[in-house]
CSV table of C-alpha atoms and ligand atoms in Angstrom, one decimal:
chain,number,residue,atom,x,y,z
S,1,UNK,CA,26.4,-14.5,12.1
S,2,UNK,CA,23.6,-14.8,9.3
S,3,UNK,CA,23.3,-17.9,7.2
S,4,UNK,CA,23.4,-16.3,3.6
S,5,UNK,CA,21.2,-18.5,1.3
S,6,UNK,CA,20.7,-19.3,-2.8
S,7,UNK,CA,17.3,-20.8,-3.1
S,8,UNK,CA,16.8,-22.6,-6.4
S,9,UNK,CA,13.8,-23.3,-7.3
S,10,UNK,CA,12.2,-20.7,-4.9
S,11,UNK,CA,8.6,-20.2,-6.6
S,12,UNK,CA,7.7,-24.0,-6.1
S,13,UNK,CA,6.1,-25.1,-3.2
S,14,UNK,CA,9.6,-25.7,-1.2
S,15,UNK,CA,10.8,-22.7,-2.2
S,16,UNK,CA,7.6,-20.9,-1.0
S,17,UNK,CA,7.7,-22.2,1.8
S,18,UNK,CA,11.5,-21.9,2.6
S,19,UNK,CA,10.5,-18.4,2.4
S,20,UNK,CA,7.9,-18.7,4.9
S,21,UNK,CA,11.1,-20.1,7.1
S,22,UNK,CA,13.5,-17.6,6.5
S,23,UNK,CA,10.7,-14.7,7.0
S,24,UNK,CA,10.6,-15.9,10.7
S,25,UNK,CA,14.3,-15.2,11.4
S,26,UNK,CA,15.5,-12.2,10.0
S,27,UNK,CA,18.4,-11.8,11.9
S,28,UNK,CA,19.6,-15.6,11.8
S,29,UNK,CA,19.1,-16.2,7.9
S,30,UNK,CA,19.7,-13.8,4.7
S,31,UNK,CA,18.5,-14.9,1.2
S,32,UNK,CA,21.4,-14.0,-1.3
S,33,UNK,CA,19.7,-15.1,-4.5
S,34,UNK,CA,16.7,-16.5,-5.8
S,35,UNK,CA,15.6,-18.2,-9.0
S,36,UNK,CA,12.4,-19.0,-10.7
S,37,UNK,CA,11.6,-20.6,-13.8
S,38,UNK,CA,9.0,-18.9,-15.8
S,39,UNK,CA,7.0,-17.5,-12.5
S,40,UNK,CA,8.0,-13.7,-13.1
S,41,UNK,CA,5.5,-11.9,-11.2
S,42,UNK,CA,5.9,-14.3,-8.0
S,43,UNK,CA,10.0,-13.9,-8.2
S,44,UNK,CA,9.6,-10.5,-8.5
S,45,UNK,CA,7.5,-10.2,-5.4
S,46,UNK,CA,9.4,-12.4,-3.6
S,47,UNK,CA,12.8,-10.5,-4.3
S,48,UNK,CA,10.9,-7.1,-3.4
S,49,UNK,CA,10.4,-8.1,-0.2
S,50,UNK,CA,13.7,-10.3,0.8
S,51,UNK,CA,16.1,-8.2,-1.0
S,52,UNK,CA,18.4,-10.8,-2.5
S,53,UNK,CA,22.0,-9.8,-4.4
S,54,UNK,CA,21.3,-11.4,-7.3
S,55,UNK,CA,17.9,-13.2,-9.3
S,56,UNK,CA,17.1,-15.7,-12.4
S,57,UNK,CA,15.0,-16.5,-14.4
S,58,UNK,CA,15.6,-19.3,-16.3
S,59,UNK,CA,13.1,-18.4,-19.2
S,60,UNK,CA,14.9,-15.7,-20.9
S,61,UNK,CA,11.5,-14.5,-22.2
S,62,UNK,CA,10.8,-12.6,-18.7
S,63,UNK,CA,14.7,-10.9,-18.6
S,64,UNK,CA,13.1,-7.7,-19.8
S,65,UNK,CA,10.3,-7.5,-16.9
S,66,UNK,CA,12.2,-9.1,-14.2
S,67,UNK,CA,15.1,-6.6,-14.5
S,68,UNK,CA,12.9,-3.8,-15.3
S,69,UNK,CA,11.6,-4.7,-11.9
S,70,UNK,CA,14.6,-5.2,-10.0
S,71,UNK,CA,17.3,-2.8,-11.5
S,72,UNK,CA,16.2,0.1,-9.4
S,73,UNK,CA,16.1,-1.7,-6.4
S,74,UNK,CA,20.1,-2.3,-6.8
S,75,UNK,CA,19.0,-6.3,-7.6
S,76,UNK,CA,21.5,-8.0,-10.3
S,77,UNK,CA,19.4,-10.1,-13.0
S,78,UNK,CA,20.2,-12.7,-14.6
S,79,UNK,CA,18.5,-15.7,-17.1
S,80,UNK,CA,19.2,-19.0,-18.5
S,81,UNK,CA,19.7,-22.4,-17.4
S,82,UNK,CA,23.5,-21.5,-17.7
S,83,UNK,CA,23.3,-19.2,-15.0
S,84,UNK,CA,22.3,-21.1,-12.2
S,85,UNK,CA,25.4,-23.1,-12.1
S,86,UNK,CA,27.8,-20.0,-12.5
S,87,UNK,CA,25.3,-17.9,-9.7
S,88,UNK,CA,25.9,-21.3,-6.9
S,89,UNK,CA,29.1,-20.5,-6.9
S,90,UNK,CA,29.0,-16.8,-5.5
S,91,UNK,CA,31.3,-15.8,-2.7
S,92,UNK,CA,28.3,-14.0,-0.4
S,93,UNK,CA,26.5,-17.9,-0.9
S,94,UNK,CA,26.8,-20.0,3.0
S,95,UNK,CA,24.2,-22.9,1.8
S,96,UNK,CA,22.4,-23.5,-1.3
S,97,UNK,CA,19.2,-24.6,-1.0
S,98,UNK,CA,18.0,-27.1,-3.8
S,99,UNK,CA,14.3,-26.9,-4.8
S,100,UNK,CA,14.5,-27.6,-8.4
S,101,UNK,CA,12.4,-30.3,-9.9
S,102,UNK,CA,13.8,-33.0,-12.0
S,103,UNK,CA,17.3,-33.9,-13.6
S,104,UNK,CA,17.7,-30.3,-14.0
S,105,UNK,CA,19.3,-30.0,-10.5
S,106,UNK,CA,21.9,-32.1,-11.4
S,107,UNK,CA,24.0,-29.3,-12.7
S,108,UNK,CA,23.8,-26.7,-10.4
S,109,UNK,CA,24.4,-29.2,-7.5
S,110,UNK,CA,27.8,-30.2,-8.8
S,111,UNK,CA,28.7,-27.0,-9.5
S,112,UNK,CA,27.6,-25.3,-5.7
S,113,UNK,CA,29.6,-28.4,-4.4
S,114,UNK,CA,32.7,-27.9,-7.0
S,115,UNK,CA,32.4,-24.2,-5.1
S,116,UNK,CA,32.2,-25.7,-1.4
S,117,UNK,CA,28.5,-24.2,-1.0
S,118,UNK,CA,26.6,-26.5,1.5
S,119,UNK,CA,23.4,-28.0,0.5
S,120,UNK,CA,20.0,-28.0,1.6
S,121,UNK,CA,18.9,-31.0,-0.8
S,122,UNK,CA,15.2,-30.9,-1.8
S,123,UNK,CA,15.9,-32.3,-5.3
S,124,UNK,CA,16.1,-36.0,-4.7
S,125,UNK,CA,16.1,-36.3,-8.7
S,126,UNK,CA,20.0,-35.2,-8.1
S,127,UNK,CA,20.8,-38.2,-6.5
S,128,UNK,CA,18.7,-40.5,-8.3
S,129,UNK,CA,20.9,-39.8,-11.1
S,130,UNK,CA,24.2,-39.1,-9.7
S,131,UNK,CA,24.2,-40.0,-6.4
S,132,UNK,CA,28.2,-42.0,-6.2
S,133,UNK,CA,29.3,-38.6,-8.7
S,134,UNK,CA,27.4,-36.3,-6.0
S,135,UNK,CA,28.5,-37.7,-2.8
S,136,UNK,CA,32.5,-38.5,-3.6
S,137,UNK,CA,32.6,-34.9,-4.8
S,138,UNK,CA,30.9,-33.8,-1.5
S,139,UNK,CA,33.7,-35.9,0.6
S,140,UNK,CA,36.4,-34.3,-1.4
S,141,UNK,CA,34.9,-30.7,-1.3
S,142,UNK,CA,33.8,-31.5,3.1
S,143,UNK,CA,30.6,-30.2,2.2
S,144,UNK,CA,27.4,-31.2,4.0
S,145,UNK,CA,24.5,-32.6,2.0
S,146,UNK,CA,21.6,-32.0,4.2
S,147,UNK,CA,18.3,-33.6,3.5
S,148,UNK,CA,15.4,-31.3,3.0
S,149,UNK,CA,13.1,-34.6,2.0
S,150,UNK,CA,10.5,-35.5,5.4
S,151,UNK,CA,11.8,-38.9,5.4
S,152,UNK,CA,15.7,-38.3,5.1
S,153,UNK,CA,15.4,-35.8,7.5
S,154,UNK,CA,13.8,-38.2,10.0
S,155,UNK,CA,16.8,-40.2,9.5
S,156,UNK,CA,19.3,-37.5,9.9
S,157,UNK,CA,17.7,-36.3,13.4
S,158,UNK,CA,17.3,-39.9,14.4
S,159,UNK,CA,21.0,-40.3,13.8
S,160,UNK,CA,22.3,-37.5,15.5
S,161,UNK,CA,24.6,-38.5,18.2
S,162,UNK,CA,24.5,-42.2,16.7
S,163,UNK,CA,27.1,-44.4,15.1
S,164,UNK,CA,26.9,-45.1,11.7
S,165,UNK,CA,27.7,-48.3,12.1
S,166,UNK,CA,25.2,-49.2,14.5
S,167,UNK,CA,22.4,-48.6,12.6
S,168,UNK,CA,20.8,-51.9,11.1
S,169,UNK,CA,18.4,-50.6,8.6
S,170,UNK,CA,16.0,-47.8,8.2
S,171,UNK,CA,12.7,-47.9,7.7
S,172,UNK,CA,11.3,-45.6,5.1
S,173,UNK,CA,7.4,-44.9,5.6
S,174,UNK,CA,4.9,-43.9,2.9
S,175,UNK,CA,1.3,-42.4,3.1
S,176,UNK,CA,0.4,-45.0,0.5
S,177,UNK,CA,-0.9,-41.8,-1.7
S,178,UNK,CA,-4.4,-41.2,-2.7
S,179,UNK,CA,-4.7,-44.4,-4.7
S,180,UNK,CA,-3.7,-46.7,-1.3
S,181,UNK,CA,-6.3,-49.8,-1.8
S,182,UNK,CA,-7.0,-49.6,-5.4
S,183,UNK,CA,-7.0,-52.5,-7.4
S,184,UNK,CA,-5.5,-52.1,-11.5
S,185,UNK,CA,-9.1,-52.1,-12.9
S,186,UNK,CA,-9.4,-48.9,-10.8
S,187,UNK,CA,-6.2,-47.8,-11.2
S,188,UNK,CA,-6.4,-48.0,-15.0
S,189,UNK,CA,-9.3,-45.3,-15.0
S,190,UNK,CA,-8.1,-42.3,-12.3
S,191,UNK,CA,-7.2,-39.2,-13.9
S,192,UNK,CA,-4.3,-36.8,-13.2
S,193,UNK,CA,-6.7,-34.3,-11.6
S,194,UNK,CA,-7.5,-37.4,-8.5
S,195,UNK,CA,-3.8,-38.0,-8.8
S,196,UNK,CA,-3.0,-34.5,-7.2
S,197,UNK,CA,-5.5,-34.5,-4.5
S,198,UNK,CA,-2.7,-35.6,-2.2
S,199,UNK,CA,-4.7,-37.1,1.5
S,200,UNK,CA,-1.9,-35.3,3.7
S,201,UNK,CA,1.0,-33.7,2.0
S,202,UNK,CA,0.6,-30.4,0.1
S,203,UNK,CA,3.3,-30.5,-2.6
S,204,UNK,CA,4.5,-29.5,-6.3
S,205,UNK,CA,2.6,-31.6,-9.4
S,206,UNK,CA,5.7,-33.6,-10.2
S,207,UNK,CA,6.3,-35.5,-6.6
S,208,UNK,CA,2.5,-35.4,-6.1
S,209,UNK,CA,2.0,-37.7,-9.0
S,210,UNK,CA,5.3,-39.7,-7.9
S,211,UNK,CA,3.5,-40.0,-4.9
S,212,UNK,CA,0.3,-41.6,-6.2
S,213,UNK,CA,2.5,-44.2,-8.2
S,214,UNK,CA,5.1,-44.8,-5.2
S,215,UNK,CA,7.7,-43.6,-7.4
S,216,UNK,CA,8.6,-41.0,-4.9
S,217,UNK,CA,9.2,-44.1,-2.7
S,218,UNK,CA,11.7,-45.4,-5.2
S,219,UNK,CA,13.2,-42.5,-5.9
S,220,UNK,CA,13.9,-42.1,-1.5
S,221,UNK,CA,15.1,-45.3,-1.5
S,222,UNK,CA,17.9,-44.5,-4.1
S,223,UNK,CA,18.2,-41.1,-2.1
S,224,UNK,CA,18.7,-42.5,1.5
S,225,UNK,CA,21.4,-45.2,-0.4
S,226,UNK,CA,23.7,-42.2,-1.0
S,227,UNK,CA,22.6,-40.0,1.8
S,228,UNK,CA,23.6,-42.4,5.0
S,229,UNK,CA,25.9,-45.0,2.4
S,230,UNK,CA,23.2,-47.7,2.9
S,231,UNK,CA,22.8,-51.4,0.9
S,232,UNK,CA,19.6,-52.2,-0.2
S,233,UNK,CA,19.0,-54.4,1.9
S,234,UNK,CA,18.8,-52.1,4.7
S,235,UNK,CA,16.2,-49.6,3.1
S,236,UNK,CA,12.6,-51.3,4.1
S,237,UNK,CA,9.4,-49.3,2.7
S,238,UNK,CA,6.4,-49.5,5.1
S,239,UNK,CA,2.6,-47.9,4.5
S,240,UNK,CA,1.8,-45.4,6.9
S,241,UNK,CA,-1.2,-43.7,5.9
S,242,UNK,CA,-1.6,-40.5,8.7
S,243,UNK,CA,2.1,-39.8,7.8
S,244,UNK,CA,2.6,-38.6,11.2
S,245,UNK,CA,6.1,-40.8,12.2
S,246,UNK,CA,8.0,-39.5,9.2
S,247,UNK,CA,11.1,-42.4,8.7
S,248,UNK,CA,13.0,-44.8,11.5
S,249,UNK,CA,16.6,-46.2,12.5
S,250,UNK,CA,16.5,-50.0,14.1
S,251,UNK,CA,19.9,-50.0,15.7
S,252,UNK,CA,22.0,-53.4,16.2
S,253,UNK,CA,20.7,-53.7,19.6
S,254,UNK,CA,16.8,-53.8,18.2
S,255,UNK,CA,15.8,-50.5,19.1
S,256,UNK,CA,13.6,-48.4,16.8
S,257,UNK,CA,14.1,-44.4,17.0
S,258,UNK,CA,11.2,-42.4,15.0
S,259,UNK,CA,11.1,-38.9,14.1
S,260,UNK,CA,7.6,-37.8,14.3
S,261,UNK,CA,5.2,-34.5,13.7
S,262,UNK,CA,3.0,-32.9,11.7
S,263,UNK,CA,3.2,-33.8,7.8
S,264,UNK,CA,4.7,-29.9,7.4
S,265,UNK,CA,7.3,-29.3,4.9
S,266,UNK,CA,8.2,-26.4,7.1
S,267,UNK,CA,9.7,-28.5,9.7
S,268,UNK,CA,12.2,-30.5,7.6
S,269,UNK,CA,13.1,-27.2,5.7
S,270,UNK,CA,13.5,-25.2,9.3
S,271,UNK,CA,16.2,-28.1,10.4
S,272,UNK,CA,18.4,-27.8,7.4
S,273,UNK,CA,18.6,-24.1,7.2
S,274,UNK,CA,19.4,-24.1,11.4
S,275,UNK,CA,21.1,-27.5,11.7
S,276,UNK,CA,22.7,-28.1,13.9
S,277,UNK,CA,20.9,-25.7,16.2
S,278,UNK,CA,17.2,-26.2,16.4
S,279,UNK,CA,15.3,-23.0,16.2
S,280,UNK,CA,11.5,-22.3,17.9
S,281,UNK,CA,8.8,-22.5,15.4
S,282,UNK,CA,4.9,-21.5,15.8
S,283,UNK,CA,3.7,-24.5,12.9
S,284,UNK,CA,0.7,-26.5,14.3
S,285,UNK,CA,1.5,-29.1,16.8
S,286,UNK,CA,0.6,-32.8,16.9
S,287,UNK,CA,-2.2,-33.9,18.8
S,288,UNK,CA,-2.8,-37.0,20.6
S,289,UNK,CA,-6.0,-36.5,20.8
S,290,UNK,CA,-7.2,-35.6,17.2
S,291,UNK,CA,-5.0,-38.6,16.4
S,292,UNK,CA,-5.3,-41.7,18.6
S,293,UNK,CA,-4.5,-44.7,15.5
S,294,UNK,CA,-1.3,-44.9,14.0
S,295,UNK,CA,-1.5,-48.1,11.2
S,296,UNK,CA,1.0,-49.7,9.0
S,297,UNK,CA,0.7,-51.9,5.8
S,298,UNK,CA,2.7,-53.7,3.9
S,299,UNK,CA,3.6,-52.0,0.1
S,300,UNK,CA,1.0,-53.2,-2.1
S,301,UNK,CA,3.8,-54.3,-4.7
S,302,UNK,CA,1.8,-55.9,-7.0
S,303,UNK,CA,-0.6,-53.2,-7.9
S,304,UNK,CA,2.4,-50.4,-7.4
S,305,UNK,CA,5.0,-52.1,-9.3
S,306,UNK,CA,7.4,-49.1,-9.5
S,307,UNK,CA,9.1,-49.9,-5.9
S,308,UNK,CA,9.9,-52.8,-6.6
S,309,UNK,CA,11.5,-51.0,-10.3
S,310,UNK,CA,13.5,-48.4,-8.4
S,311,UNK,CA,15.0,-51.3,-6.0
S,312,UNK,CA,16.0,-53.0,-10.0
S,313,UNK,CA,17.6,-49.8,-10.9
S,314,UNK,CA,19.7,-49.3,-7.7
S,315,UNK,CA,20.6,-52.8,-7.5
S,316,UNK,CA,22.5,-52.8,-11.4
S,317,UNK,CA,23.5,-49.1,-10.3
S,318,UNK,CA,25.4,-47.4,-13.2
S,319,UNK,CA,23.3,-45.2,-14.7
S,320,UNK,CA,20.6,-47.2,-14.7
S,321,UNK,CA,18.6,-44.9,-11.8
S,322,UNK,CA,19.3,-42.4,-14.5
S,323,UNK,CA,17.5,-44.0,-17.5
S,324,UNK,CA,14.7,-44.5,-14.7
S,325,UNK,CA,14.2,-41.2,-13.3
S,326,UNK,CA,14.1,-39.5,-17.1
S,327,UNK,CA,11.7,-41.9,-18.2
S,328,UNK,CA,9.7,-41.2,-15.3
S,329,UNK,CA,9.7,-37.5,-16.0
S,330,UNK,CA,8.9,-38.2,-19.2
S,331,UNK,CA,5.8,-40.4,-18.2
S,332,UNK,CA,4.6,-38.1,-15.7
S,333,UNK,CA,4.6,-35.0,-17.4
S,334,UNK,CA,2.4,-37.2,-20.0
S,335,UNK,CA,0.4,-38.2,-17.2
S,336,UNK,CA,-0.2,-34.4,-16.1
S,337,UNK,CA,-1.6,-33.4,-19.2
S,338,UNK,CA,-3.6,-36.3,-20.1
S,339,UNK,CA,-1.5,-38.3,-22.5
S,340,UNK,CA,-1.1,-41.6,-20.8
S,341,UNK,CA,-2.7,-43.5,-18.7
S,342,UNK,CA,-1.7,-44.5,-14.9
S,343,UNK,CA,-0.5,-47.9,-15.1
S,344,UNK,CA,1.4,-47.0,-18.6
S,345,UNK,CA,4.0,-45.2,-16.8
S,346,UNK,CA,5.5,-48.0,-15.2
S,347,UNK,CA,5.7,-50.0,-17.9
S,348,UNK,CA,7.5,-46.8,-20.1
S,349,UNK,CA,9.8,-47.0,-17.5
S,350,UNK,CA,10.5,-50.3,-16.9
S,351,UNK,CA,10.6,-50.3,-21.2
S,352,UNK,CA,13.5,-47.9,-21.0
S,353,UNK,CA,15.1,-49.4,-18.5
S,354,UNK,CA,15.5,-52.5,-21.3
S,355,UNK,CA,16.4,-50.5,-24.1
S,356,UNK,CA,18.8,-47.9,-23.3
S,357,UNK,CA,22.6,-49.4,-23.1
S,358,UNK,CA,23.8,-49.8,-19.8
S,359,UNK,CA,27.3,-48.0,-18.7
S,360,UNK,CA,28.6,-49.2,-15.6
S,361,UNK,CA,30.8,-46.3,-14.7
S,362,UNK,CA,29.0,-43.5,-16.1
S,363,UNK,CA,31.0,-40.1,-16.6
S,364,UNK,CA,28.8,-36.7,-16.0
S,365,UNK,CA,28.7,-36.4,-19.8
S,366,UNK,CA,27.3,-40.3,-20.0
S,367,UNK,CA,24.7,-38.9,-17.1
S,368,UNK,CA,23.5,-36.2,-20.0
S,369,UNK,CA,23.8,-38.8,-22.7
S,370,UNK,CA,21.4,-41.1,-21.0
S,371,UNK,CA,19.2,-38.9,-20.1
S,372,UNK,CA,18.5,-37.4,-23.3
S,373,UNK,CA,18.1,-40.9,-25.0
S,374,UNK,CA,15.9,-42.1,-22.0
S,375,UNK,CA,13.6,-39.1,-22.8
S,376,UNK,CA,13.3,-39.9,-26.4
S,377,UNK,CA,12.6,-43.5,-25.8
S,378,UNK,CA,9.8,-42.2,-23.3
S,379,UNK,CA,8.0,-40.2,-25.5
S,380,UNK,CA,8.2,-42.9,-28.7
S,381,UNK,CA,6.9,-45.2,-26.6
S,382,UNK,CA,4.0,-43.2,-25.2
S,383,UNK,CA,3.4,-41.7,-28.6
X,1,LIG,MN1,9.6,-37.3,1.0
């Protein structure tokens, strides 16, 4: 039986590279749709050669070419932000795979879970926001939420055959970013163009930058909360700069498992897709011998404060990791084309985090609400 799979978000680099997956196994995996954003060319390509019922492009201004394209090949096209949620819940669909970037997610997510779709979760921003909304509806629908993310999948293979309630705490690691030893003088001068030149990972803009502020950190933190029903308390960040043990479980009896391998976004992807089978795969092996150090540092809090920021935000809950995770798009998206400045970002989002009313039992309308003012009070304050 063939896995049939809806890949949102399938231009980026996980959705590339789920491809690259999927190309390997052609008789345990199908793709059944795919969806771009404004990358017409590369989504036309890419449904040419996997075949896929149905495409969309979410910029309507590429309808025209992309169905020219398709039409005669028997592909259905479709556009619009609409149309993601309404295509997730397609009979032919086994297991969405969630690659898109930001709070835009959210939607379709609810909706492939409304549908009893399992997910491949790459978009963390989707339980940033909604995490308690996301998970309750996955319990009630018995659909799986499994982690595309390095570090959550760590966790999730570290677990398997585990009891949930003999796991202590986790330990989260981070590569520290390309900015891992500057001080704020030098922090207040690098430029988005350094920002991106990620040391090991090879990723989309938006998590890159997240990456070089630690937000990405914060953001996991939230993400492994709602993934394994953690406290806090249990979620420890640690520096590991060759990225090579990718998260940990301590146990109640002391004992640390780690997941390790190459940094390859390949791997993580490959489990979710076959869990829980674990297919051969020809990526790069770790060496011993090209590697002989593994280090670890504490998080430099004090010079990174947006950790310690996402740790606030989970801690009030409500939708308070919402107001954080639009402000941060907000900020980085400034930060990408040169409107603000590094170290401003945290301080837009710890601004927001102020100014926008709290709700402690936000609805999925007081979710779009808050996000929408959170955005506005971004940009006024980096304008
Ligand atoms: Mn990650």
């Amino acid at each position: 039986m063939k896995k049939r799979i809806a890949i949102l978000g399938s231009t980026g680099s996980i959705g590339t590279q789920t491809l690259e997956v999927i190309r390997q196994f052609p008789d345990r995996f199908s793709v059944e749709v795919l969806t771009a954003g404004s990358q017409a060319d590369l989504l036309i390509q890419q449904a040419l050669e996997f075949k896929p019922n149905t495409v969309v492009i979410r910029d309507k201004e590429y309808y025209e070419e992309v169905k020219n394209a398709l039409l005669p090949h028997y592909i259905k096209v479709f556009a619009g932000e609409e149309s993601l949620s309404q295509i997730v819940q397609m009979d032919s669909i086994d297991v969405v795979l969630l690659a898109l970037v930001g709070f835009l997610g959210l939607k379709p997510a609810l909706s492939a879970i409304e549908a009893g779709k399992h997910i491949a979760l790459a978009n963390k921003e989707t339980l940033v926001v909604a995490g308690e909304l996301v998970t309750k509806l996955a319990v009630k629908k018995r659909v799986a939420i499994l982690p595309v993310d390095s570090e959550h999948s760590a966790i999730f293979q570290c677990l398997q055959g585990e009891n949930l309630n003999s796991v202590e705490k986790i330990f989260l690691t981070a590569s520290g970013g390309p900015f891992r030893g500057f001080n704020k003088k030098q922090l207040s001068k690098v430029t988005s163009k350094e920002a991106l030149n990620h040391p090991n990972w090879k990723m989309g803009h938006k998590i890159t930058i997240d990456s070089a502020t630690l937000m990405n950190k914060g953001l996991e933190v939230i993400e492994a909360k709602w993934l394994f029903g953690l406290e806090p308390s249990q979620i420890e960040v640690i520096v590991h700069p060759q990225s090579v043990i990718h998260s940990m479980v301590q146990f109640t009896d002391g004992s640390i498992k780690a997941q390790m391998g190459m940094p390859d976004m390949r791997i993580p992807i490959q489990y979710a897709l076959s869990y829980p089978e674990r297919f051969f795969s020809n990526f790069p092996r770790f060496s011993f011998a090209e590697c002989t150090m593994l280090n670890f540092e504490q998080v430099d809090q004090e010079n990174f404060p947006n950790l310690t920021i996402a740790y606030k935000a989970l801690s009030a809950g409500g939708n308070m990791p919402c107001i954080l995770n639009a402000a941060n798009e907000i900020a980085v998206d400034a930060f990408l084309n040169n409107k603000t400045g590094f170290l401003k970002m945290s301080d837009v989002i710890e601004q927001c985090m102020e100014l926008i009313p709290f709700i402690s039992n936000p609805t999925f309308e007081d979710y779009l609400s808050t996000d929408h003012e959170a955005r506005i009070k971004a940009l006024e304050l980096i304008n």
